[in-house]
Coordinates of C-alpha atoms in Angstrom, one line a residue:
X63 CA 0.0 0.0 0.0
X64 CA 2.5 2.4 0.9
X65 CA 4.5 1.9 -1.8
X66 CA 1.6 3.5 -4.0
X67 CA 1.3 5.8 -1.9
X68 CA 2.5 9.6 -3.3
X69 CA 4.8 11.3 -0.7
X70 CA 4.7 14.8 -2.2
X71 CA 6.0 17.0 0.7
X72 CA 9.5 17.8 0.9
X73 CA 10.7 15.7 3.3
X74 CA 11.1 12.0 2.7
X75 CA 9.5 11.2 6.1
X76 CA 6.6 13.8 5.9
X77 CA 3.3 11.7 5.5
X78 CA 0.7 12.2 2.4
X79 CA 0.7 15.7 1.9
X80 CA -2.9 17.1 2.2
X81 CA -4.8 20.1 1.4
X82 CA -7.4 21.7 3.5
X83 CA -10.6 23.2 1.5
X84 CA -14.1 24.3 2.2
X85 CA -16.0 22.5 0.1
X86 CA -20.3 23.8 -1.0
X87 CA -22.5 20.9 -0.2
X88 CA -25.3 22.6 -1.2
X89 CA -27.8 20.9 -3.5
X90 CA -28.1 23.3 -7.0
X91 CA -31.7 21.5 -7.2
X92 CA -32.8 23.3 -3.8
X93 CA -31.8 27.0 -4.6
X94 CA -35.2 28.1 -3.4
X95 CA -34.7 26.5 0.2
X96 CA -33.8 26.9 3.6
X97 CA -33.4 30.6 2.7
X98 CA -30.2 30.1 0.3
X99 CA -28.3 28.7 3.2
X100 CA -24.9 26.6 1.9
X101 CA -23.3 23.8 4.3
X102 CA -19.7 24.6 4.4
X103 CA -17.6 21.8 4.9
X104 CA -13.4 21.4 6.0
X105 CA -12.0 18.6 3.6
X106 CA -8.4 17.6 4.0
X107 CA -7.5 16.1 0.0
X108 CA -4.8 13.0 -0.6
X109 CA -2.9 13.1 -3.4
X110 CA -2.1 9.5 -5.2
X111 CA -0.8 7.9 -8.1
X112 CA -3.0 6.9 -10.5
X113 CA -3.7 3.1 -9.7
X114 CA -5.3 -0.2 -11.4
X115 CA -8.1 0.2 -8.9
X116 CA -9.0 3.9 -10.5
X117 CA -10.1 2.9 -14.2
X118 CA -13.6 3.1 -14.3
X119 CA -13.4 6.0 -12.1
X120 CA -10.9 7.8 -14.6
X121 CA -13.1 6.4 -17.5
X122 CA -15.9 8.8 -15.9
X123 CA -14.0 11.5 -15.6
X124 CA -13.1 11.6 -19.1
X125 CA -16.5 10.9 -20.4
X126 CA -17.3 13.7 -18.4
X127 CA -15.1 16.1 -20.0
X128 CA -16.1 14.8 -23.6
X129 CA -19.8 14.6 -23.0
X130 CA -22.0 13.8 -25.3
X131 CA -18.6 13.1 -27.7
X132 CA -17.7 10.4 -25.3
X133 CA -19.1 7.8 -27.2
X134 CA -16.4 9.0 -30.4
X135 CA -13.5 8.1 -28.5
X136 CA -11.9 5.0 -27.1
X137 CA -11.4 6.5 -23.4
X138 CA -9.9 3.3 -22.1
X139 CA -7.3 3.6 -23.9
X140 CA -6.3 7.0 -22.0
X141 CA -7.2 5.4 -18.2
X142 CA -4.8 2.5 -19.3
X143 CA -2.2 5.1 -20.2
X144 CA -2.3 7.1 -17.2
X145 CA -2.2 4.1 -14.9
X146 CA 0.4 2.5 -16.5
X147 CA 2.6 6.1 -16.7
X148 CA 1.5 6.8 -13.1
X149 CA 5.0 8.3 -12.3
X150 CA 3.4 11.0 -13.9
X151 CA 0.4 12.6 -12.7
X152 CA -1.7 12.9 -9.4
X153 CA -5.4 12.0 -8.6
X154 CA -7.3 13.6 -5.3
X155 CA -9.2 11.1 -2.9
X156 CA -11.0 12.0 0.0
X157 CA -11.2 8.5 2.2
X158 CA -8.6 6.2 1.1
X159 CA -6.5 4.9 -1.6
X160 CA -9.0 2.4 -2.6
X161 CA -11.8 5.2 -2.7
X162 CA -12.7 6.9 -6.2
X163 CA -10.3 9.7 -7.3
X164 CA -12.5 13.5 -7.3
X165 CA -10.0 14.8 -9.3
X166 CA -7.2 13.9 -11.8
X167 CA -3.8 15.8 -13.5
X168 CA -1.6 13.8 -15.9
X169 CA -0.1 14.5 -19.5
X170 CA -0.2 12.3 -21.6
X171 CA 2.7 11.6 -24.5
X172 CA 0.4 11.2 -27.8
X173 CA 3.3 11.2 -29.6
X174 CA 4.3 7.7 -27.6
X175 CA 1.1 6.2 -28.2
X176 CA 0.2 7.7 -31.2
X177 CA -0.7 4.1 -32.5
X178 CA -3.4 3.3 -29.7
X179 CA -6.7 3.5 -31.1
X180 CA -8.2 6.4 -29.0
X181 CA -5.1 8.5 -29.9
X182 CA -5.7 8.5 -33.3
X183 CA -9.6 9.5 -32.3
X184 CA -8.6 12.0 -30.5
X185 CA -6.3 13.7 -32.9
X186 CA -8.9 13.1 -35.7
X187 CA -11.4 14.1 -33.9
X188 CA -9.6 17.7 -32.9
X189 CA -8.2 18.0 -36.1
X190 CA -11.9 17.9 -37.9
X191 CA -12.9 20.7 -35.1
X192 CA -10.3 23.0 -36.0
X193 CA -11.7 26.4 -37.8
X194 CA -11.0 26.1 -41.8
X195 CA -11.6 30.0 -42.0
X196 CA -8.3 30.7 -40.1
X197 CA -5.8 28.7 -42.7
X198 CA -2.7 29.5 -40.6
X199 CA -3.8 28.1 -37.6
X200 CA -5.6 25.2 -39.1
X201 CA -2.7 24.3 -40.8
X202 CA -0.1 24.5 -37.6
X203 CA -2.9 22.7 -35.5
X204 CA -2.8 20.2 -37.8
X205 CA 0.6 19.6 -38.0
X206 CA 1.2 19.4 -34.0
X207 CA -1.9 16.9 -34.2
X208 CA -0.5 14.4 -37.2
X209 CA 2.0 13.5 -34.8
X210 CA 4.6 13.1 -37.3
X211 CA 7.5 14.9 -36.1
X212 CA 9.9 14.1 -33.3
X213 CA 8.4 17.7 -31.4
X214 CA 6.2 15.5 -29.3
X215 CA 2.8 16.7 -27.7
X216 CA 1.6 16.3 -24.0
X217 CA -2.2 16.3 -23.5
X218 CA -2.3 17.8 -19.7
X219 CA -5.8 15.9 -18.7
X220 CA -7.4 17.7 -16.1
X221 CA -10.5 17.1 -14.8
X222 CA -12.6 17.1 -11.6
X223 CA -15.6 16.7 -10.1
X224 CA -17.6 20.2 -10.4
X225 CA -17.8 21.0 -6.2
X226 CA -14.2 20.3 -6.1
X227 CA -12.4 23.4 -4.8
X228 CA -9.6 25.6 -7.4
X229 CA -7.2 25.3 -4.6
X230 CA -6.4 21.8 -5.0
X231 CA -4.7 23.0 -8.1
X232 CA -2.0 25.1 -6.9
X233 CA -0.4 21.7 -5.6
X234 CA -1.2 19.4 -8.6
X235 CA 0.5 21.5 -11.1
X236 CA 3.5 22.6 -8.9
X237 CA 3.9 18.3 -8.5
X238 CA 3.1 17.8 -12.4
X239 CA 5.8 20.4 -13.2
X240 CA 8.3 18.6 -10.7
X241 CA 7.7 15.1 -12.4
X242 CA 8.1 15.9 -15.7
X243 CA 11.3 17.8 -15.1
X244 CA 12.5 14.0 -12.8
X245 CA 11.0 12.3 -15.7
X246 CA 13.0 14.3 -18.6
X247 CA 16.5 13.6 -16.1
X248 CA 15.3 9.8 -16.1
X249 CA 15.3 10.4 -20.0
X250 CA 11.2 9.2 -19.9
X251 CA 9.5 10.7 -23.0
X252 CA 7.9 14.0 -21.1
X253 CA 9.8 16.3 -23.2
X254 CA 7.5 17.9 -25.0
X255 CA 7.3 20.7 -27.7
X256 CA 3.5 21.3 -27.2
X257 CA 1.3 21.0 -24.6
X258 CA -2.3 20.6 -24.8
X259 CA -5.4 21.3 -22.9
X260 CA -8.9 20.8 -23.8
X261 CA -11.0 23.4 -21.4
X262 CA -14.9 23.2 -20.8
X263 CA -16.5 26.2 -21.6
X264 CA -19.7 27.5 -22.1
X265 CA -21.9 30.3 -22.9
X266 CA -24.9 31.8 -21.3
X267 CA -28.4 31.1 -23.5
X268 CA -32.1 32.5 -23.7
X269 CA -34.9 30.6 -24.5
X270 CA -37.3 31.0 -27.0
X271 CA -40.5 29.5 -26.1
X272 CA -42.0 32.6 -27.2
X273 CA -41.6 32.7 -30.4
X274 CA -42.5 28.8 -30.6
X275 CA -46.1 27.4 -30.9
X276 CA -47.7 28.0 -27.7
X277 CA -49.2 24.9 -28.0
X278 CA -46.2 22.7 -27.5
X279 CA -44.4 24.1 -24.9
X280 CA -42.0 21.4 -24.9
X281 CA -40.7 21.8 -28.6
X282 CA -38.7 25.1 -26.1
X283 CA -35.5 26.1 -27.8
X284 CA -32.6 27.8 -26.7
X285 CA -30.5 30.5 -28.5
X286 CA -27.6 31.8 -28.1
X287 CA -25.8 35.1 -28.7
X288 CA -22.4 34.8 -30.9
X289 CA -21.4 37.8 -28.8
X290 CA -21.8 36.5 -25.6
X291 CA -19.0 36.2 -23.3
X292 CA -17.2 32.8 -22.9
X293 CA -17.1 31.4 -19.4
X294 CA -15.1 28.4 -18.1
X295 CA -16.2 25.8 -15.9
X296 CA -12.3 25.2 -14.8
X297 CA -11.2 29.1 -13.7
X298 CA -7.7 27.9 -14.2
X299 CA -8.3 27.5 -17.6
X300 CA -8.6 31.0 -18.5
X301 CA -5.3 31.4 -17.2
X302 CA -4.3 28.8 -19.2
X303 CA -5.8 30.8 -22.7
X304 CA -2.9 33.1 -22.1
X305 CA -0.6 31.4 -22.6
X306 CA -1.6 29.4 -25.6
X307 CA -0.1 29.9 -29.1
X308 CA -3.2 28.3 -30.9
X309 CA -6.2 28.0 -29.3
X310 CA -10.0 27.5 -30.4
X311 CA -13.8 27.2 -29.3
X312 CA -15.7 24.1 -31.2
X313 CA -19.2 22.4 -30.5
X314 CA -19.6 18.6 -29.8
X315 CA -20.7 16.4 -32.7
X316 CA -23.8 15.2 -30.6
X317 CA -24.6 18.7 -29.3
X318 CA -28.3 17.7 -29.8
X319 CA -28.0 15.1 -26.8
X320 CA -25.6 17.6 -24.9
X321 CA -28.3 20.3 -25.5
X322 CA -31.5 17.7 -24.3
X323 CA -29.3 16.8 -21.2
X324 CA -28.6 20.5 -20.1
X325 CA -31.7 21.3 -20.6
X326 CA -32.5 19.1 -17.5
X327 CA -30.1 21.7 -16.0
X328 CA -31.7 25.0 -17.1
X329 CA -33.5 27.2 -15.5
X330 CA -36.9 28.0 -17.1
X331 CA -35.7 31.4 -18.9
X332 CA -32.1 30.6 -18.8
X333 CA -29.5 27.9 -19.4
X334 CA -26.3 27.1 -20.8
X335 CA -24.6 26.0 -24.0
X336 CA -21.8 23.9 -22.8
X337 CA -18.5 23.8 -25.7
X338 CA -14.9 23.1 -25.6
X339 CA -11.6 24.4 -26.3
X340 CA -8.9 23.8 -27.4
X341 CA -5.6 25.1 -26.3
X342 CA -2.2 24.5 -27.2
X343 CA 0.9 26.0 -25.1
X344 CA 4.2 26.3 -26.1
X345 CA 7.0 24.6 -24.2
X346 CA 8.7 27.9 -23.3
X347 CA 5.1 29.1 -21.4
X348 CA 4.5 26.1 -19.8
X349 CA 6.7 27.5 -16.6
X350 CA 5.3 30.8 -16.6
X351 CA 1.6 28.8 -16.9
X352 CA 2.4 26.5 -13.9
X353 CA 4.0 29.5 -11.5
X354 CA 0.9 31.5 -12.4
X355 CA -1.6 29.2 -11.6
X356 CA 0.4 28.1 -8.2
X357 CA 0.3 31.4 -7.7
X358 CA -3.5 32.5 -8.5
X359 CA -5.1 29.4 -6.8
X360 CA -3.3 28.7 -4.0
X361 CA -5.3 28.4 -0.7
X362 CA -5.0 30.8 1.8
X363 CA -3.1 29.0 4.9
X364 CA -5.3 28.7 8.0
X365 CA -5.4 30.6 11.2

């Protein structure tokens, strides 16, 4: 057990290092009750490899991130890979080791395993997304994604569940950024030219039942405004767009089912229209990236 275990505080003989949160419990489905009142709760966070016992609960995480899409891609594939390369990468776990991971931070060398079948879906499937109007960008994008050059990429997956706190963050990438650079020493393939991120985004939407038929209420549509600002689900992520060399916005394939299962979500006037982005981030930003997110999420230390 212990040998699984990731010791990430300086000292060799410093136990599990753990980070203390508040945490909302509040149900989103009861906004209108006990007078808006959240439960605040402290959580203390353990950081751990990625282990055999995590798949399906990695699996999940990624088909949350992809959605509706999920179905496109072979996600095993990617669990497998970031057990297997767990020297790499941290998951967050509230109980115990053999509890479900709330959170995960890996990269992931598509370059290595650019012949596993939900690597080639993936780059396909990003490649096909990328804006034909912009010919300069769609033309570097695709290059980085054919994966035919020895400048490899690292997709950074991040991912959590949606009440986990930013500040777990701060830690995660500051250990991702130490283990690549131990890795790189170790000459492991973590040198990377690129790094990629795929961010959840979203933008605010209107409905129009008005200007439907009255008399089926449920055909209710909703529309949304080209204009409208772009928010981020992850705030880290925006952080993250600063630094990118090439990034862009791009709808899911199925955004019919993604639009029938946040409407589940919506409020009766309002919803969301949930998208993705791509980012990709030059090695020479990726240090300035990591110190600035340390940095802008770090948890205030208690009292």
């Amino acid at each position: 057990m212990s040998a699984n275990l990731k010791r990430k505080a300086p000292e060799e003989d410093e136990p599990v290092k753990k980070v203390a949160a508040k945490v909302n419990t509040e149900n989103s489905d009861e906004e209108d009750s006990d007078d808006g009142l959240q439960d605040i709760v402290d959580v203390d966070f353990d950081f751990y490899n990625p282990d055999d016992i995590d798949y399906h609960a990695l699996k999940k995480l990624l088909t949350q991130l992809f959605a509706s899409d999920a179905e496109m891609l072979e996600l095993g594939d990617f669990a497998d890979i970031l057990i297997e390369e767990n020297q790499v990468g941290t998951t967050v776990k509230v109980d115990d080791q053999k509890s479900d991971p709330y959170a995960i931070l890996s990269v992931i060398n598509l370059n290595q395993y650019k012949d596993k079948t939900g690597v080639k879906q993936l780059c396909t499937y990003l490649s096909n997304k990328c804006p034909k109007k912009n010919e300069t960008m769609n033309k570097a994008v695709k290059k980085i994604l054919s994966l035919s050059t020895d400048k490899h990429v690292g997709w950074v997956v991040s991912e959590r569940f949606i009440n986990m706190p930013v500040e777990i963050m701060a830690p995660m990438y500051t250990m991702l950024q130490e283990e690549i650079k131990k890795a790189v020493i170790a000459d492991e393939p973590y040198a990377f030219e690129w790094y990629m991120f795929i961010s959840k985004t979203y933008k605010e939407v209107t409905s129009t039942a008005d200007e439907e038929n009255e008399d089926q209420p449920e055909q209710k549509k909703l529309k949304t405004d080209i204009n409208s600002e772009t928010f981020y689900f992850q705030s880290e992520d925006e952080i993250i767009s600063k630094y990118a060399e090439y990034q862009f916005d791009f709808k899911f394939t199925n955004s019919e089912k993604e639009q029938a299962a946040d409407s589940r979500r919506a409020f009766s006037d309002f919803g969301i229209a949930p998208s993705r982005k791509l980012l990709l981030v030059h090695k020479s930003k990726f240090d300035d990236l990591v110190n600035e997110i340390t940095k802008t999420c770090a948890s205030t230390p208690a009292a």
